[in-house]
mmCIF file of C-alpha atoms in Angstrom:
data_model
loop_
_atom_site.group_PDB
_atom_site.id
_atom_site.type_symbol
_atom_site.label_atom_id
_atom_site.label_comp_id
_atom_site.label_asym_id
_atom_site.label_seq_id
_atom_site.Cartn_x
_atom_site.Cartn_y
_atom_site.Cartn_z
ATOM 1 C CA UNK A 1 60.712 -116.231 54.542
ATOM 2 C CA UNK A 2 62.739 -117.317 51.426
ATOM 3 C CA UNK A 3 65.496 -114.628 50.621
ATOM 4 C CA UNK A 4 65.416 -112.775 46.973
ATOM 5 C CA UNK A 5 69.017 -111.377 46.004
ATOM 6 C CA UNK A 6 68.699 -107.491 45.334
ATOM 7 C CA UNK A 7 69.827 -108.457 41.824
ATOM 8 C CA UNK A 8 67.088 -110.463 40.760
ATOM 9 C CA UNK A 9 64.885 -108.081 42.375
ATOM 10 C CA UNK A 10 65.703 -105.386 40.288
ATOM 11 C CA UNK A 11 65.386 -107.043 37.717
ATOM 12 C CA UNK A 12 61.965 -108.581 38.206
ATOM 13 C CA UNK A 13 60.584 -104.740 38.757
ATOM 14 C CA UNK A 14 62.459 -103.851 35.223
ATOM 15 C CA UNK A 15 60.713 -106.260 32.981
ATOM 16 C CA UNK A 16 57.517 -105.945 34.932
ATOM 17 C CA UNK A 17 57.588 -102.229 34.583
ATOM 18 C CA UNK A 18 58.486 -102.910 30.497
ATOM 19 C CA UNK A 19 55.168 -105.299 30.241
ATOM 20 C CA UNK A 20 52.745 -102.367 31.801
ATOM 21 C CA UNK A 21 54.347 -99.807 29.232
ATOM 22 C CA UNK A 22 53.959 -102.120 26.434
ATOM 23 C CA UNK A 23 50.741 -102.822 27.340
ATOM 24 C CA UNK A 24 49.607 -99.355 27.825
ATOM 25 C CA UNK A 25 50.986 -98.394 24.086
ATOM 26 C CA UNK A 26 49.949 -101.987 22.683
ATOM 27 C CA UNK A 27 47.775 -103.132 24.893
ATOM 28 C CA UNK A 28 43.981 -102.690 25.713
ATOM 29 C CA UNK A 29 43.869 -99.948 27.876
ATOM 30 C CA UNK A 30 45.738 -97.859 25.218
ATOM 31 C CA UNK A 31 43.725 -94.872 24.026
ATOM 32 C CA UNK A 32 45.888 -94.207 20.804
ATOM 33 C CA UNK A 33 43.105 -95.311 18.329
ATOM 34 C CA UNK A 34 40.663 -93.032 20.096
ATOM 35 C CA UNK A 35 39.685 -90.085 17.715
ATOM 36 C CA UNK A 36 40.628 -86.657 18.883
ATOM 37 C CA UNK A 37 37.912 -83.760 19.251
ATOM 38 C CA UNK A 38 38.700 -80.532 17.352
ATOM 39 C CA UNK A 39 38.130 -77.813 19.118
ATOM 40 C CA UNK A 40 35.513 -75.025 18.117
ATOM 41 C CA UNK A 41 36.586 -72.417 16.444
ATOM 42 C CA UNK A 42 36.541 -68.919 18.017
ATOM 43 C CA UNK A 43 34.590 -65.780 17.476
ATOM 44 C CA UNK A 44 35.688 -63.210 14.678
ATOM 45 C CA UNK A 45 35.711 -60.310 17.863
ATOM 46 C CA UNK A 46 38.637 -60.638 19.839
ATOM 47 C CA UNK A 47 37.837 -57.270 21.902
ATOM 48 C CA UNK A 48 34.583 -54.328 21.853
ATOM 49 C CA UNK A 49 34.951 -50.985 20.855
ATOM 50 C CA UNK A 50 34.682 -48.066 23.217
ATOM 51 C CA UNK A 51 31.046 -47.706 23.377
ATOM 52 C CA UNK A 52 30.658 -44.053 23.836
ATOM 53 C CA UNK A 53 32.760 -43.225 20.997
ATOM 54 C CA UNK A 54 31.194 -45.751 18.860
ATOM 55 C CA UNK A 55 28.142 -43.510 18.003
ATOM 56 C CA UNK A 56 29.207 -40.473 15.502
ATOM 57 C CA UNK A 57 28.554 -37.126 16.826
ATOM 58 C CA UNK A 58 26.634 -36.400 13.674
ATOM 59 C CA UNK A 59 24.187 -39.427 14.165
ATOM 60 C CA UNK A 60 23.935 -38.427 17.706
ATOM 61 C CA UNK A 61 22.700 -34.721 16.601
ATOM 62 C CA UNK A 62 20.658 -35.913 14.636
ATOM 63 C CA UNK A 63 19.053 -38.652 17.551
ATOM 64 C CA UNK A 64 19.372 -35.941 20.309
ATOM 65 C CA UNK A 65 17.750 -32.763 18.829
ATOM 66 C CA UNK A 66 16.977 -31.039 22.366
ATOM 67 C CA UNK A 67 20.980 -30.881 22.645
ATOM 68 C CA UNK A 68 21.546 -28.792 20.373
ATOM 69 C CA UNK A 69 19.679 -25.842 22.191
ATOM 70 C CA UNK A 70 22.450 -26.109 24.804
ATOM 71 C CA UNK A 71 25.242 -24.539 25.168
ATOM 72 C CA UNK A 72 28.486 -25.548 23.596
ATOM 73 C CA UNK A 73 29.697 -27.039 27.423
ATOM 74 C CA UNK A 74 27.030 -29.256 27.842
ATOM 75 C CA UNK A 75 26.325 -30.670 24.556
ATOM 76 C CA UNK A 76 29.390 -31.685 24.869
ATOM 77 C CA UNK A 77 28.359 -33.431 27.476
ATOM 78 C CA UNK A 78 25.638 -35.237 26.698
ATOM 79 C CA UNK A 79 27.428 -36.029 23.146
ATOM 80 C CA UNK A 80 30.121 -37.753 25.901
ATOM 81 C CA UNK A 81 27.477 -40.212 26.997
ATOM 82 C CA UNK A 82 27.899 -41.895 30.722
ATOM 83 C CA UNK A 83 29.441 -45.260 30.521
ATOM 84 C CA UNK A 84 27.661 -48.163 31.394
ATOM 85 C CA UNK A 85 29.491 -49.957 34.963
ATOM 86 C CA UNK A 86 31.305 -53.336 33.469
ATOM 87 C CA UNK A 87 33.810 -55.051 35.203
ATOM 88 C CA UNK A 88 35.220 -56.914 31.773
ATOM 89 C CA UNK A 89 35.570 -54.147 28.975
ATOM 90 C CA UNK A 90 36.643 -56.866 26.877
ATOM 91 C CA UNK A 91 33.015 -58.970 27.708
ATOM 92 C CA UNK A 92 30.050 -56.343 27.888
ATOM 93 C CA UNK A 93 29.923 -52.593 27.361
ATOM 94 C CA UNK A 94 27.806 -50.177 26.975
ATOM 95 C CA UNK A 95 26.970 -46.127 27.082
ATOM 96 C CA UNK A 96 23.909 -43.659 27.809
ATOM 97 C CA UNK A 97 22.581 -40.372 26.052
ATOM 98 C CA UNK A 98 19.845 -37.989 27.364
ATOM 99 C CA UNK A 99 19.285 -34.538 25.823
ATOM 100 C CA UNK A 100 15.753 -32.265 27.394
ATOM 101 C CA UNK A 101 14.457 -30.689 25.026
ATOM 102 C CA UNK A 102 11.193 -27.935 24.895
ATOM 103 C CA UNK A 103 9.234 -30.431 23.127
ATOM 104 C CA UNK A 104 10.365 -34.431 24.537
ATOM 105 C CA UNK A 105 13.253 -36.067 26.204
ATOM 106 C CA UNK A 106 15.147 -38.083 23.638
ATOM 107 C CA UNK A 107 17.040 -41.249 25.344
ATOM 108 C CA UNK A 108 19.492 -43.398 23.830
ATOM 109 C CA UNK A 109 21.449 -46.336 25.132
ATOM 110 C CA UNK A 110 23.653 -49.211 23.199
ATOM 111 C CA UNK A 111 24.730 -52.413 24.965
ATOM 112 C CA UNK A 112 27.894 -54.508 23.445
ATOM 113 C CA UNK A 113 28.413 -57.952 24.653
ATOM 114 C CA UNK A 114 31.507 -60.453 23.275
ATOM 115 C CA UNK A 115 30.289 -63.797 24.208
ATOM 116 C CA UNK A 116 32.975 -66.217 24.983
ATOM 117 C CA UNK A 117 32.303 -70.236 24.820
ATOM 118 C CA UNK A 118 34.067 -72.019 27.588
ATOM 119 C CA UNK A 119 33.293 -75.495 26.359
ATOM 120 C CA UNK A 120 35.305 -76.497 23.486
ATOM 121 C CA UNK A 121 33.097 -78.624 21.646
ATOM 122 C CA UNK A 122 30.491 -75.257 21.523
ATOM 123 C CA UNK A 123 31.523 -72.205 19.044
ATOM 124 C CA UNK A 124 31.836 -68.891 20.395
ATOM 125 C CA UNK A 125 28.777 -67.718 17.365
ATOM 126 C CA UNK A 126 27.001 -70.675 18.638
ATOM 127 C CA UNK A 127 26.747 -69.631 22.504
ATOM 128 C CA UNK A 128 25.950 -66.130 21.389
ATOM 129 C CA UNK A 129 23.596 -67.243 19.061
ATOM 130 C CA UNK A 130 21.522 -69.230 22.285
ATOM 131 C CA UNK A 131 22.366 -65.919 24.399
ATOM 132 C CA UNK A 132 20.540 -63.908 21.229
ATOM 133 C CA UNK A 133 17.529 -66.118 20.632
ATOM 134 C CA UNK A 134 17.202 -65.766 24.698
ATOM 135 C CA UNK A 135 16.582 -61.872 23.799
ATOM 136 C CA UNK A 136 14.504 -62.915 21.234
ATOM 137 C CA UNK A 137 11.948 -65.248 23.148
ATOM 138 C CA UNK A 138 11.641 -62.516 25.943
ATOM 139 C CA UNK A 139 10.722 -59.581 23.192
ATOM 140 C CA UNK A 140 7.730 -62.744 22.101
ATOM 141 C CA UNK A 141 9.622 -63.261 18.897
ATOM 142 C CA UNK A 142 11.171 -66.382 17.418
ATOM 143 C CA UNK A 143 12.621 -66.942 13.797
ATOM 144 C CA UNK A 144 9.352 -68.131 12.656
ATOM 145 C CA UNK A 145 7.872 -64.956 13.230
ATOM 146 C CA UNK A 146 7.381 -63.164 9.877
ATOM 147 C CA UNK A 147 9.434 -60.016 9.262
ATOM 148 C CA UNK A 148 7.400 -56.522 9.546
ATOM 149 C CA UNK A 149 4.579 -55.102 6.562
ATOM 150 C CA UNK A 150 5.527 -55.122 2.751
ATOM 151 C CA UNK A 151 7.404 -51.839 1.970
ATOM 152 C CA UNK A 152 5.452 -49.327 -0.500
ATOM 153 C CA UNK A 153 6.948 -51.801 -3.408
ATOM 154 C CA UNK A 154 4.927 -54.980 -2.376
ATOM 155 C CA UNK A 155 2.130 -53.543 -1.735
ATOM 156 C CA UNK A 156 2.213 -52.219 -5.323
ATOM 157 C CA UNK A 157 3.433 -55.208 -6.755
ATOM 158 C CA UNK A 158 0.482 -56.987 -4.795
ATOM 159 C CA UNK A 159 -2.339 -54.993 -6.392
ATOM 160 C CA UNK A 160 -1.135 -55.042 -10.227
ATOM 161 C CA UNK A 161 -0.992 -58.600 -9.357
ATOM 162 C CA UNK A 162 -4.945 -58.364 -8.076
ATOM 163 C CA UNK A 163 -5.549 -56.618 -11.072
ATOM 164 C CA UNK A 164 -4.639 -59.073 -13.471
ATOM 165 C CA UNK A 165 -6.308 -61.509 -11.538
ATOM 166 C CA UNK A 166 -9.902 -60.084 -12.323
ATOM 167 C CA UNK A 167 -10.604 -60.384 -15.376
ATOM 168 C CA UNK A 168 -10.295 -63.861 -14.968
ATOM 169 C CA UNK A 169 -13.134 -66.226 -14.567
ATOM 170 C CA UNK A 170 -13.835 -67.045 -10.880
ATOM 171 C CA UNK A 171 -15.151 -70.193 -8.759
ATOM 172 C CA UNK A 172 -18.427 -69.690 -6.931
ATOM 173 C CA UNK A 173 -17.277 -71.456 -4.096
ATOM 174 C CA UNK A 174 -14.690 -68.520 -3.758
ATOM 175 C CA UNK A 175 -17.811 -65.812 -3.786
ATOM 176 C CA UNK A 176 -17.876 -65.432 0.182
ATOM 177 C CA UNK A 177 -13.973 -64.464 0.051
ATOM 178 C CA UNK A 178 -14.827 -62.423 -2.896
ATOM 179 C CA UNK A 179 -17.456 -60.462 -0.810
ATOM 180 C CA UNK A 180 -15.263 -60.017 1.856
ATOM 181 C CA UNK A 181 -12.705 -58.731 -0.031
ATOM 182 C CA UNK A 182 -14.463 -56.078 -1.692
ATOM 183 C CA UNK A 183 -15.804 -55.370 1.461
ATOM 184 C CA UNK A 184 -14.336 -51.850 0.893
ATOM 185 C CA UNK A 185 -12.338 -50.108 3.656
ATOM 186 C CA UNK A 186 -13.006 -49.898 7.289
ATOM 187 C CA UNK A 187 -15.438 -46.968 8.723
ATOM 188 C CA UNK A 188 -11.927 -45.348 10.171
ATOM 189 C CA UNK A 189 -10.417 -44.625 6.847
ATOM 190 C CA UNK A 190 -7.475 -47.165 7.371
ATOM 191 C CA UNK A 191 -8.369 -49.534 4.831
ATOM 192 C CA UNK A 192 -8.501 -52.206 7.268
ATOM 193 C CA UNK A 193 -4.712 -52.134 8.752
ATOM 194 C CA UNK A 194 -5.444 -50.548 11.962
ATOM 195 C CA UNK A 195 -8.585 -50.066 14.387
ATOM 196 C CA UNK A 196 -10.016 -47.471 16.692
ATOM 197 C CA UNK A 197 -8.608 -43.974 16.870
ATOM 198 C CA UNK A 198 -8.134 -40.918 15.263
ATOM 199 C CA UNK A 199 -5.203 -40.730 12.609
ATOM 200 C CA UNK A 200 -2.143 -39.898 14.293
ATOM 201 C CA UNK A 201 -3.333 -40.723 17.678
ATOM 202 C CA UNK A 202 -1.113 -43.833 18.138
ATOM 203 C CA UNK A 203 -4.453 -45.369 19.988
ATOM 204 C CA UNK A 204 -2.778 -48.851 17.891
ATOM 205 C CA UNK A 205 0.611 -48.869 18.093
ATOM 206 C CA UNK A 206 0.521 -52.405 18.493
ATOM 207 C CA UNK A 207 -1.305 -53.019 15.038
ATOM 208 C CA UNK A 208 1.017 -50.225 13.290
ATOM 209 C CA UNK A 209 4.612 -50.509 14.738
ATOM 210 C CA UNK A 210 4.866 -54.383 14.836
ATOM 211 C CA UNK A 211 7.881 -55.748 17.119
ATOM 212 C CA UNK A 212 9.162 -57.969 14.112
ATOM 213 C CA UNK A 213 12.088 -60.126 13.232
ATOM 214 C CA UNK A 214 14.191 -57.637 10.772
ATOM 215 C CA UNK A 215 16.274 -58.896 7.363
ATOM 216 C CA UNK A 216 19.742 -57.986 6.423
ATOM 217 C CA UNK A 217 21.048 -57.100 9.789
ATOM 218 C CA UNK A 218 24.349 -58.745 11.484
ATOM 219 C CA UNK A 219 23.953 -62.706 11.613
ATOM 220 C CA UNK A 220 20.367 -62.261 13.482
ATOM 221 C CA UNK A 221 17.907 -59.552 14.330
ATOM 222 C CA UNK A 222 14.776 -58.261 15.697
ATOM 223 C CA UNK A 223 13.168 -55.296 16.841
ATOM 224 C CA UNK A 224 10.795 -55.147 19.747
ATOM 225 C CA UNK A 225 8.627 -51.772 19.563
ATOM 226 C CA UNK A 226 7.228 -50.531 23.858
ATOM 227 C CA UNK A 227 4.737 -48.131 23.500
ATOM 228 C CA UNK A 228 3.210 -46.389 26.731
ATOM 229 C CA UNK A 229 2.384 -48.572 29.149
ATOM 230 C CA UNK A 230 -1.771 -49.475 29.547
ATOM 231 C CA UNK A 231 -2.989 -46.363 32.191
ATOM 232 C CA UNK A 232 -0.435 -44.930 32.205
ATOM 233 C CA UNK A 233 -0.907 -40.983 31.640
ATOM 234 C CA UNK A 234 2.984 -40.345 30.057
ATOM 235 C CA UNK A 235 3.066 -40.735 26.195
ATOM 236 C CA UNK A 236 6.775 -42.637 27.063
ATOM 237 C CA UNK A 237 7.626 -44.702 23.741
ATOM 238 C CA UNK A 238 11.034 -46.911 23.419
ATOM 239 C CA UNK A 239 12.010 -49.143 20.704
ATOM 240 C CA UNK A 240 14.909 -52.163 21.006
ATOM 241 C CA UNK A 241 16.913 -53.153 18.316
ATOM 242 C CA UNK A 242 18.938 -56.477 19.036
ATOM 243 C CA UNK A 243 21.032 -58.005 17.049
ATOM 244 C CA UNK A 244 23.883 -60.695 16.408
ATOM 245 C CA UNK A 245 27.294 -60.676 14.580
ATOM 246 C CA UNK A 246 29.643 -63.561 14.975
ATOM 247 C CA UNK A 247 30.130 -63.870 18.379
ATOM 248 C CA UNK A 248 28.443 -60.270 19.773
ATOM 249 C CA UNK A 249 25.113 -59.376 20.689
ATOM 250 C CA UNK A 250 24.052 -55.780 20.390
ATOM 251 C CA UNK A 251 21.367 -53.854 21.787
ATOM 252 C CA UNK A 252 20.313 -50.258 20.720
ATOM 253 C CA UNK A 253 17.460 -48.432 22.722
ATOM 254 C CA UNK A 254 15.931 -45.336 21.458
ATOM 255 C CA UNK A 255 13.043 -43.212 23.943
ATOM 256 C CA UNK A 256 10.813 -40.504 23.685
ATOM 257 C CA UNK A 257 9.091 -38.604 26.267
ATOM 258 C CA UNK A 258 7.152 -35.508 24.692
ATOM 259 C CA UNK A 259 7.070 -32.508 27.394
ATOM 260 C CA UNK A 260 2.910 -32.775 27.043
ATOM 261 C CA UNK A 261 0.843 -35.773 27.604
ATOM 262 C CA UNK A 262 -1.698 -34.975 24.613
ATOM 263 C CA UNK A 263 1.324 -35.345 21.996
ATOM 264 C CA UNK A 264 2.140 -38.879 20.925
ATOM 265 C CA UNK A 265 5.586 -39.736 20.239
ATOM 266 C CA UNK A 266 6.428 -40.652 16.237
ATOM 267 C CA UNK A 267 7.071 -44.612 16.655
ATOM 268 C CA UNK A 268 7.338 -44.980 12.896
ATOM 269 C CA UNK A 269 10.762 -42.627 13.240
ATOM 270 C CA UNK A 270 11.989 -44.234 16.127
ATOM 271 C CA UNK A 271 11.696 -47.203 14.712
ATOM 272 C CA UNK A 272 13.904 -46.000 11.622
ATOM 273 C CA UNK A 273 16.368 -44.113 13.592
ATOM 274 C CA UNK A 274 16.825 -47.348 16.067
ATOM 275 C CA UNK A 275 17.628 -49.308 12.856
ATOM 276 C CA UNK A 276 19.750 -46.625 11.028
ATOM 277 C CA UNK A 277 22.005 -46.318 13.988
ATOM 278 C CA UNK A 278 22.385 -50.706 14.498
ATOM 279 C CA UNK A 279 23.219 -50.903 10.973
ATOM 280 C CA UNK A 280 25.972 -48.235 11.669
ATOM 281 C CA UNK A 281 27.192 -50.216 14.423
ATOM 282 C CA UNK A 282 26.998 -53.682 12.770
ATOM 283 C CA UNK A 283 29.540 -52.009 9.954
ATOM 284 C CA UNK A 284 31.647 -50.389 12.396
ATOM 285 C CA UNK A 285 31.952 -53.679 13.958
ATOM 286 C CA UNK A 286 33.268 -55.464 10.393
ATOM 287 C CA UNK A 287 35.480 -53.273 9.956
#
């Protein structure tokens, strides 16, 4: 075995240990030139408000009518709400109001969640965007769908519009839409915009309280409208309002259950009372 002085030893393992580190900064395998990946940014919310304080006790009056036939002990309970169980008060939240009244039980409920993007190449508003349009496929809604019926505005807009149209000279082929048009309205009085049913009865609430995507709400929004269920004797009625700002999802549910099954809950005032109290929220939120 030929003999190697320690000397030149050492000094082999010094200039071979200088090639690998020029190589590695120099060399091939060096990753200097390899573009570096931004992270994505984060969300706007950091934290969640405390959900049972986040409703006003005014608005929740005014949602709650049966509670204020209580005494002054227990409407302030129910105005305290019952916390929804999180582990992560800082990821989801969320709070409950019921109030009996002589007339219905009025429900409320409001669900907070900060969503929270662990991969760094995904936003935190674009993994609670794909957690909202979840929500929004489950409801049958996507962003395609149109929004709800023309306010009382459009629809007047719409027939001075009609009216200029006829005076003006017509194409036959067009005489079969014509006939149909002037068809006059439906034997139930509606003029065509809901079927079956006596006024009032809610036999349609399908037809007349659309679940629809909604306008000028956080980032993203919808409402999904749950009459009774089919055979089912209780005149229960809830409406969901979900929507999206920045990197939070929130859910508002409003219920009725009238004391009598021959009265029909007002849908039309859920619906606006659902929507009055989001739009609270969503402001609270940018503030």
């Amino acid at each position: 075995m030929a003999y190697v002085p320690g000397v030149a030893l050492l000094a082999a393992l010094v200039v071979g240990c200088s090639a690998g580190a020029d190589s590695n900064a120099n060399g091939t395998d060096s990753k200097a030139g390899t573009p570096t990946v931004s992270p994505a940014p984060p969300g706007k919310y950091l934290t969640l408000p405390a959900p049972c304080r986040a409703v006003p006790r005014s608005t929740l009056k005014d949602l709650l009518p049966g509670a204020a036939e209580l005494p002054g002990d227990q409407q302030d309970k129910v105005f305290r709400g019952s916390a929804a169980v999180t582990y992560d008060t800082d990821r989801k939240v969320g709070c409950n109001w019921k109030a009996d009244g002589p007339n219905a039980t009025r429900s409320l409920s409001i669900d907070l969640e900060r969503v929270v993007s662990y991969d760094p190449a995904v936003s935190d508003d674009d993994r609670a965007d794909t957690v909202y349009a979840k929500k929004e496929k489950a409801a049958g809604l996507s962003s395609s769908t149109p929004p709800g019926p023309p306010d009382e505005k459009d629809k007047k807009d719409k027939k001075g519009e009609a009216g200029e149209e006829s005076g003006k000279a017509k194409d036959p082929a067009d005489g079969d839409a014509d006939a149909t048009d002037s068809a006059g309205p439906s034997p139930s009085g509606s003029s065509g915009e809901s079927t079956g049913g006596a006024p009032g009865s809610g036999s349609s609430p399908e037809e007349a309280l659309p679940s629809r995507i909604l306008d000028d709400l956080g980032d993203a929004a919808f409402l999904q409208d749950l009459p009774k269920k089919a055979g089912s004797t209780a005149q229960h009625h809830t409406v969901s309002v979900v929507f999206r700002t920045s990197n939070v999802v929130v859910t508002v549910r409003y219920a009725e259950q009238p004391a009598l099954v021959t009265q029909v809950p007002d849908g039309k005032e859920l619906q606006e009372k659902a929507q009055a109290l989001a739009r609270k929220l969503a402001e609270t939120l940018s503030e």
